[in-house]
Amino acid sequence: MADASLIAKLFSLEGQVAVVTGGTGVLGGAMARGLAQAGARVGILGRRREQAEAVAAEITAAGGVAMALPADVLDQSQLETASRAVLQNWGQLDILVNAAGGNLAAATISPDKTFFDLPIEAFRQVFDLNLLGTVLPTQVFGAAMTKAAAGEQPKGCVINISSMGAIRVISRVVGYSAAKAAIDNFTRWLAVELAQKYGSGLRVNAIAPGFFVGDQNRALLLNPDGTLTARGQTIISHTPAGRFGTPDELLGALIWLCSPGASFVNGVVVPVDGGFAITSGV
Ligand SMILES: NC(=O)c1ccc[n+]([C@@H]2O[C@H](COP(=O)([O-])OP(=O)(O)OC[C@H]3O[C@@H](n4cnc5c(N)ncnc54)[C@H](OP(=O)(O)O)[C@@H]3O)[C@@H](O)[C@H]2O)c1
């Protein structure tokens, strides 16, 4: 017999507090709205204060609870200020989504250039943004998850955002791919570390999106008139679903991984990619 209330409880985030880095962006913004719809209070973290406030206002207008957390993911003191704001206002922190990141134009090898032309500083910047921009917020916000009330076990969940570039070779974006591969490894490493040191209430998982049109990759995928670039066309040809993903298609995996329904799921990287990763092309 169906038990709708059991299933609703399994996937509810009611009473939880989430922070989404990159909540000012296309995928992070959709994930922040989705977490709020599942019942969580959500902090929207990004460098653009006005955009963070706009996303928070949109969530609030729709009946949710949200606040803007203007901060750079590579700036520890800004992250600590954001963490204090969350704890002072909401008293707890249960979910961290590390969605800040993306490719940088200077770190993309253009068709007329080779790996040997790549400015190492651009490689370093994109690597730092994606890897350190995941590790540092996890240190700052994750620390709050380890502190349980007397008599309770620590609980919380970290969701990292990986990429197809971590597991398949995606031409031109070597630094981005290296950083996302490191995020997969960090996800597994931290899953073990936190479970062993703090118990099974602390979990770390990742989502590996296939191709979605975000601000950081729009110019690589679409021409100014909205038609596909040659690279965009190659991607679609290699995606069995035959299209890019839409940001809300990340929500099922996200809410499942954050919810009590995934209480025994730890250290996995879930592809949400329309089948891109498993296609040989033949
Ligand atoms: N779109 C895709 O197809 C795709 C596929 C796989 C993985 N991903 C990953 O998904 C995540 C979101 O990408 P997206 O496509 O939604 O791109 P987007 O719209 O450009 O969003 C990128 C976000 O990162 C934030 N960000 C960048 N540098 C930051 C910094 N130093 N400090 C704080 N926030 C920073 C931006 O916020 P501010 O500008 O306000 O700082 C923005 O919110 C990224 O990690 C990306 O690598 C995307």
CSV table of C-alpha atoms and ligand atoms in Angstrom, one decimal:
chain,number,residue,atom,x,y,z
A,1,MET,CA,0.0,0.0,0.0
A,2,ALA,CA,1.4,3.4,-0.9
A,3,ASP,CA,2.4,5.6,2.1
A,4,ALA,CA,2.5,9.1,0.8
A,5,SER,CA,3.5,10.6,4.1
A,6,LEU,CA,6.5,8.3,4.5
A,7,ILE,CA,7.7,9.2,1.0
A,8,ALA,CA,7.1,12.9,1.5
A,9,LYS,CA,9.2,12.7,4.8
A,10,LEU,CA,12.0,10.9,3.1
A,11,PHE,CA,12.5,13.6,0.5
A,12,SER,CA,11.5,16.7,2.6
A,13,LEU,CA,14.1,19.3,3.6
A,14,GLU,CA,11.7,21.0,6.0
A,15,GLY,CA,13.6,22.6,8.9
A,16,GLN,CA,17.0,22.4,7.2
A,17,VAL,CA,19.4,25.2,6.4
A,18,ALA,CA,21.4,25.3,3.2
A,19,VAL,CA,24.1,27.4,1.7
A,20,VAL,CA,24.5,27.4,-2.1
A,21,THR,CA,27.8,28.9,-3.4
A,22,GLY,CA,27.3,30.1,-6.9
A,23,GLY,CA,23.6,30.6,-6.0
A,24,THR,CA,23.9,33.8,-8.1
A,25,GLY,CA,24.5,31.7,-11.2
A,26,VAL,CA,22.3,29.7,-13.6
A,27,LEU,CA,22.6,26.2,-12.1
A,28,GLY,CA,23.3,27.3,-8.5
A,29,GLY,CA,20.3,29.7,-8.6
A,30,ALA,CA,18.0,26.8,-9.8
A,31,MET,CA,19.4,24.6,-7.0
A,32,ALA,CA,18.8,27.3,-4.4
A,33,ARG,CA,15.2,27.7,-5.5
A,34,GLY,CA,14.7,23.9,-5.5
A,35,LEU,CA,16.1,23.5,-2.0
A,36,ALA,CA,13.7,26.3,-0.8
A,37,GLN,CA,10.8,24.5,-2.5
A,38,ALA,CA,11.7,21.3,-0.6
A,39,GLY,CA,11.5,23.3,2.7
A,40,ALA,CA,15.0,24.5,3.4
A,41,ARG,CA,16.1,28.0,4.3
A,42,VAL,CA,18.7,29.0,1.8
A,43,GLY,CA,21.7,31.3,1.8
A,44,ILE,CA,22.7,32.6,-1.6
A,45,LEU,CA,26.4,33.0,-1.9
A,46,GLY,CA,28.3,34.7,-4.7
A,47,ARG,CA,30.4,37.8,-5.3
A,48,ARG,CA,27.6,39.8,-6.9
A,49,ARG,CA,25.6,41.2,-4.0
A,50,GLU,CA,22.7,42.5,-6.1
A,51,GLN,CA,22.3,39.2,-7.8
A,52,ALA,CA,22.4,37.3,-4.5
A,53,GLU,CA,19.7,39.7,-3.1
A,54,ALA,CA,17.6,39.2,-6.3
A,55,VAL,CA,17.7,35.4,-6.0
A,56,ALA,CA,16.9,35.6,-2.2
A,57,ALA,CA,14.0,38.1,-2.9
A,58,GLU,CA,12.6,35.8,-5.6
A,59,ILE,CA,12.6,32.8,-3.1
A,60,THR,CA,11.1,34.9,-0.4
A,61,ALA,CA,8.4,36.2,-2.7
A,62,ALA,CA,7.5,32.6,-3.6
A,63,GLY,CA,6.9,31.9,0.2
A,64,GLY,CA,10.4,30.5,1.0
A,65,VAL,CA,13.1,31.8,3.3
A,66,ALA,CA,16.4,33.0,1.9
A,67,MET,CA,19.2,35.5,2.5
A,68,ALA,CA,22.0,36.9,0.4
A,69,LEU,CA,25.5,36.0,1.4
A,70,PRO,CA,27.8,38.2,-0.7
A,71,ALA,CA,31.3,36.5,-0.6
A,72,ASP,CA,34.1,35.2,-2.7
A,73,VAL,CA,34.7,31.5,-2.3
A,74,LEU,CA,38.5,32.1,-2.3
A,75,ASP,CA,38.3,34.5,0.6
A,76,GLN,CA,38.3,32.8,3.9
A,77,SER,CA,37.3,35.9,6.0
A,78,GLN,CA,34.4,36.7,3.7
A,79,LEU,CA,33.2,33.0,4.0
A,80,GLU,CA,33.5,33.2,7.8
A,81,THR,CA,31.4,36.4,7.8
A,82,ALA,CA,28.8,34.5,5.7
A,83,SER,CA,28.9,31.5,8.0
A,84,ARG,CA,28.4,33.7,11.1
A,85,ALA,CA,25.4,35.4,9.4
A,86,VAL,CA,23.8,32.0,8.7
A,87,LEU,CA,24.3,30.7,12.2
A,88,GLN,CA,23.2,34.0,13.9
A,89,ASN,CA,20.0,34.1,11.8
A,90,TRP,CA,19.1,30.5,11.5
A,91,GLY,CA,21.1,28.8,14.3
A,92,GLN,CA,22.2,25.8,12.2
A,93,LEU,CA,23.7,24.7,8.9
A,94,ASP,CA,22.8,21.4,7.4
A,95,ILE,CA,23.5,21.5,3.6
A,96,LEU,CA,26.3,23.0,1.6
A,97,VAL,CA,26.1,23.0,-2.2
A,98,ASN,CA,29.5,24.0,-3.8
A,99,ALA,CA,28.2,25.3,-7.1
A,100,ALA,CA,30.5,28.3,-7.5
A,101,GLY,CA,33.0,27.6,-10.3
A,102,GLY,CA,33.1,27.1,-14.1
A,103,ASN,CA,35.6,27.6,-16.9
A,104,LEU,CA,37.4,30.9,-17.5
A,105,ALA,CA,38.0,32.3,-21.0
A,106,ALA,CA,41.7,32.8,-20.5
A,107,ALA,CA,42.1,29.2,-19.5
A,108,THR,CA,40.4,27.9,-22.7
A,109,ILE,CA,42.8,26.8,-25.5
A,110,SER,CA,41.5,28.4,-28.6
A,111,PRO,CA,41.4,26.3,-31.8
A,112,ASP,CA,44.5,28.1,-33.3
A,113,LYS,CA,46.6,27.5,-30.1
A,114,THR,CA,48.0,24.5,-28.3
A,115,PHE,CA,48.5,23.3,-24.8
A,116,PHE,CA,52.0,24.8,-25.0
A,117,ASP,CA,50.5,28.3,-25.4
A,118,LEU,CA,48.3,28.1,-22.3
A,119,PRO,CA,49.3,30.8,-19.8
A,120,ILE,CA,50.0,28.9,-16.6
A,121,GLU,CA,48.4,31.7,-14.5
A,122,ALA,CA,45.1,31.1,-16.3
A,123,PHE,CA,45.4,27.4,-15.5
A,124,ARG,CA,46.1,28.2,-11.9
A,125,GLN,CA,43.1,30.6,-11.7
A,126,VAL,CA,40.6,28.1,-13.1
A,127,PHE,CA,42.0,25.3,-11.0
A,128,ASP,CA,41.9,27.4,-7.8
A,129,LEU,CA,38.3,28.7,-8.5
A,130,ASN,CA,37.0,25.2,-8.9
A,131,LEU,CA,39.0,23.1,-6.4
A,132,LEU,CA,40.0,25.6,-3.7
A,133,GLY,CA,36.6,27.3,-4.2
A,134,THR,CA,35.1,24.0,-3.1
A,135,VAL,CA,37.6,23.0,-0.4
A,136,LEU,CA,37.6,26.4,1.4
A,137,PRO,CA,33.8,26.8,1.7
A,138,THR,CA,33.6,23.2,2.9
A,139,GLN,CA,36.1,23.9,5.6
A,140,VAL,CA,34.3,27.0,6.7
A,141,PHE,CA,30.7,25.9,6.5
A,142,GLY,CA,31.4,22.2,7.1
A,143,ALA,CA,32.9,23.0,10.5
A,144,ALA,CA,29.5,24.2,11.7
A,145,MET,CA,28.0,20.8,10.7
A,146,THR,CA,30.4,18.9,12.9
A,147,LYS,CA,29.1,20.7,16.1
A,148,ALA,CA,26.1,18.8,17.4
A,149,ALA,CA,23.8,19.8,20.2
A,150,ALA,CA,24.4,17.9,23.5
A,151,GLY,CA,23.3,14.3,23.1
A,152,GLU,CA,22.9,14.5,19.3
A,153,GLN,CA,25.1,13.2,16.5
A,154,PRO,CA,26.6,15.7,14.0
A,155,LYS,CA,24.6,15.8,10.8
A,156,GLY,CA,24.9,17.5,7.5
A,157,CYS,CA,25.6,17.1,3.9
A,158,VAL,CA,28.0,18.5,1.3
A,159,ILE,CA,27.1,18.4,-2.4
A,160,ASN,CA,30.0,19.2,-4.7
A,161,ILE,CA,29.4,20.0,-8.4
A,162,SER,CA,31.7,18.1,-10.7
A,163,SER,CA,31.5,17.9,-14.5
A,164,MET,CA,31.8,15.5,-17.4
A,165,GLY,CA,35.3,16.9,-17.8
A,166,ALA,CA,36.3,14.9,-14.7
A,167,ILE,CA,35.8,11.6,-16.4
A,168,ARG,CA,35.8,12.2,-20.2
A,169,VAL,CA,38.3,14.2,-22.1
A,170,ILE,CA,36.7,17.5,-23.1
A,171,SER,CA,39.0,19.3,-25.4
A,172,ARG,CA,40.4,22.8,-24.7
A,173,VAL,CA,39.6,23.0,-21.0
A,174,VAL,CA,42.5,21.3,-19.3
A,175,GLY,CA,42.6,23.3,-16.1
A,176,TYR,CA,38.9,23.1,-15.5
A,177,SER,CA,38.9,19.3,-16.2
A,178,ALA,CA,41.8,18.7,-13.8
A,179,ALA,CA,40.1,20.7,-11.1
A,180,LYS,CA,36.7,18.8,-11.5
A,181,ALA,CA,38.6,15.5,-11.5
A,182,ALA,CA,40.2,16.6,-8.2
A,183,ILE,CA,36.7,17.5,-6.9
A,184,ASP,CA,35.5,13.9,-7.5
A,185,ASN,CA,38.5,12.6,-5.6
A,186,PHE,CA,37.9,15.2,-2.8
A,187,THR,CA,34.3,14.1,-2.6
A,188,ARG,CA,35.3,10.5,-1.9
A,189,TRP,CA,38.1,11.5,0.4
A,190,LEU,CA,36.0,13.8,2.5
A,191,ALA,CA,33.1,11.3,2.6
A,192,VAL,CA,35.4,8.8,4.3
A,193,GLU,CA,37.1,11.3,6.6
A,194,LEU,CA,33.9,12.9,7.9
A,195,ALA,CA,32.1,9.6,8.4
A,196,GLN,CA,35.0,8.1,10.3
A,197,LYS,CA,35.6,11.1,12.5
A,198,TYR,CA,32.1,12.4,13.0
A,199,GLY,CA,29.7,9.5,12.3
A,200,SER,CA,27.4,8.6,9.5
A,201,GLY,CA,25.2,11.7,9.8
A,202,LEU,CA,27.8,13.7,7.8
A,203,ARG,CA,27.8,12.8,4.1
A,204,VAL,CA,29.6,14.2,1.1
A,205,ASN,CA,28.4,13.5,-2.5
A,206,ALA,CA,28.6,15.2,-5.8
A,207,ILE,CA,26.5,15.8,-8.9
A,208,ALA,CA,28.2,15.8,-12.3
A,209,PRO,CA,26.0,17.8,-14.7
A,210,GLY,CA,26.3,17.1,-18.4
A,211,PHE,CA,25.9,20.2,-20.6
A,212,PHE,CA,23.6,23.0,-19.5
A,213,VAL,CA,23.8,26.6,-20.7
A,214,GLY,CA,25.3,28.7,-17.9
A,215,ASP,CA,26.9,32.1,-18.0
A,216,GLN,CA,30.4,30.7,-17.8
A,217,ASN,CA,30.0,28.4,-20.9
A,218,ARG,CA,27.3,30.2,-23.0
A,219,ALA,CA,29.8,31.5,-25.6
A,220,LEU,CA,31.3,28.1,-26.0
A,221,LEU,CA,27.9,26.5,-26.7
A,222,LEU,CA,25.8,29.1,-28.4
A,223,ASN,CA,26.4,31.8,-31.0
A,224,PRO,CA,25.1,35.3,-30.2
A,225,ASP,CA,21.9,34.6,-32.3
A,226,GLY,CA,21.2,31.5,-30.1
A,227,THR,CA,22.2,28.9,-32.7
A,228,LEU,CA,24.6,26.2,-31.7
A,229,THR,CA,28.4,26.7,-32.1
A,230,ALA,CA,30.3,23.8,-33.8
A,231,ARG,CA,31.3,22.7,-30.3
A,232,GLY,CA,27.7,22.9,-29.0
A,233,GLN,CA,26.6,20.8,-32.0
A,234,THR,CA,29.3,18.2,-31.3
A,235,ILE,CA,28.1,18.0,-27.7
A,236,ILE,CA,24.4,17.6,-28.7
A,237,SER,CA,25.4,14.9,-31.2
A,238,HIS,CA,27.2,13.0,-28.4
A,239,THR,CA,24.3,13.3,-25.9
A,240,PRO,CA,21.7,10.5,-26.4
A,241,ALA,CA,19.0,12.8,-25.0
A,242,GLY,CA,19.8,15.1,-28.1
A,243,ARG,CA,19.6,18.3,-26.1
A,244,PHE,CA,21.2,20.4,-23.3
A,245,GLY,CA,19.8,19.9,-19.8
A,246,THR,CA,17.5,22.4,-18.2
A,247,PRO,CA,18.7,23.6,-14.7
A,248,ASP,CA,15.6,22.2,-12.9
A,249,GLU,CA,16.6,18.7,-14.1
A,250,LEU,CA,19.3,18.8,-11.5
A,251,LEU,CA,16.8,19.1,-8.7
A,252,GLY,CA,15.7,15.4,-8.4
A,253,ALA,CA,19.3,14.3,-7.8
A,254,LEU,CA,20.1,17.2,-5.5
A,255,ILE,CA,17.1,16.9,-3.2
A,256,TRP,CA,17.4,13.1,-3.0
A,257,LEU,CA,21.1,13.4,-2.0
A,258,CYS,CA,20.4,16.1,0.6
A,259,SER,CA,17.3,14.3,2.0
A,260,PRO,CA,16.9,11.5,4.6
A,261,GLY,CA,16.1,9.3,1.6
A,262,ALA,CA,19.9,9.2,0.9
A,263,SER,CA,21.0,8.7,4.5
A,264,PHE,CA,23.1,5.7,3.5
A,265,VAL,CA,24.5,7.2,0.3
A,266,ASN,CA,28.0,8.6,0.7
A,267,GLY,CA,30.9,9.5,-1.6
A,268,VAL,CA,29.1,9.1,-4.9
A,269,VAL,CA,29.2,11.3,-8.0
A,270,VAL,CA,25.8,11.2,-9.7
A,271,PRO,CA,25.9,12.1,-13.4
A,272,VAL,CA,22.9,14.1,-14.6
A,273,ASP,CA,23.9,14.2,-18.3
A,274,GLY,CA,21.3,12.9,-20.7
A,275,GLY,CA,23.6,9.9,-21.2
A,276,PHE,CA,26.7,11.8,-22.3
A,277,ALA,CA,29.1,10.0,-20.1
A,278,ILE,CA,28.3,6.5,-21.3
A,279,THR,CA,28.1,7.1,-25.0
A,280,SER,CA,30.9,5.8,-27.2
A,281,GLY,CA,29.5,7.6,-30.2
A,282,VAL,CA,29.2,4.4,-32.2
B,1,LIG,N1,26.6,24.7,-17.2
B,1,LIG,C1,27.1,23.5,-17.4
B,1,LIG,O1,26.9,22.8,-18.5
B,1,LIG,C2,27.9,22.8,-16.3
B,1,LIG,C3,28.3,21.5,-16.5
B,1,LIG,C4,29.0,20.9,-15.5
B,1,LIG,C5,29.3,21.6,-14.4
B,1,LIG,N2,28.9,22.8,-14.2
B,1,LIG,C6,29.3,23.5,-13.0
B,1,LIG,O2,28.2,24.1,-12.4
B,1,LIG,C7,28.5,25.2,-11.6
B,1,LIG,C8,27.6,26.4,-12.0
B,1,LIG,O3,27.9,26.7,-13.3
B,1,LIG,P1,26.8,27.5,-14.2
B,1,LIG,O4,26.9,26.9,-15.5
B,1,LIG,O5,25.6,27.7,-13.5
B,1,LIG,O6,27.7,28.9,-14.4
B,1,LIG,P2,27.3,30.4,-14.0
B,1,LIG,O7,25.9,30.7,-14.4
B,1,LIG,O8,28.4,31.2,-14.7
B,1,LIG,O9,27.5,30.4,-12.5
B,1,LIG,C9,28.8,30.4,-11.9
B,1,LIG,C10,28.6,30.8,-10.5
B,1,LIG,O10,29.9,30.8,-9.8
B,1,LIG,C11,30.0,32.0,-9.0
B,1,LIG,N3,31.4,32.3,-8.8
B,1,LIG,C12,32.4,32.4,-9.7
B,1,LIG,N4,33.5,32.8,-9.1
B,1,LIG,C13,33.2,32.9,-7.8
B,1,LIG,C14,34.0,33.3,-6.7
B,1,LIG,N5,35.3,33.6,-6.8
B,1,LIG,N6,33.4,33.4,-5.5
B,1,LIG,C15,32.0,33.1,-5.4
B,1,LIG,N7,31.3,32.8,-6.4
B,1,LIG,C16,31.9,32.7,-7.6
B,1,LIG,C17,29.3,33.0,-9.8
B,1,LIG,O11,28.8,34.0,-8.9
B,1,LIG,P3,29.3,35.5,-8.8
B,1,LIG,O12,29.7,36.0,-10.2
B,1,LIG,O13,28.2,36.3,-8.2
B,1,LIG,O14,30.5,35.5,-7.9
B,1,LIG,C18,28.1,32.2,-10.3
B,1,LIG,O15,27.1,32.2,-9.3
B,1,LIG,C19,30.0,25.4,-11.8
B,1,LIG,O16,30.8,24.8,-10.8
B,1,LIG,C20,30.3,24.7,-13.1
B,1,LIG,O17,31.6,24.3,-13.3
B,1,LIG,C21,28.2,23.5,-15.2
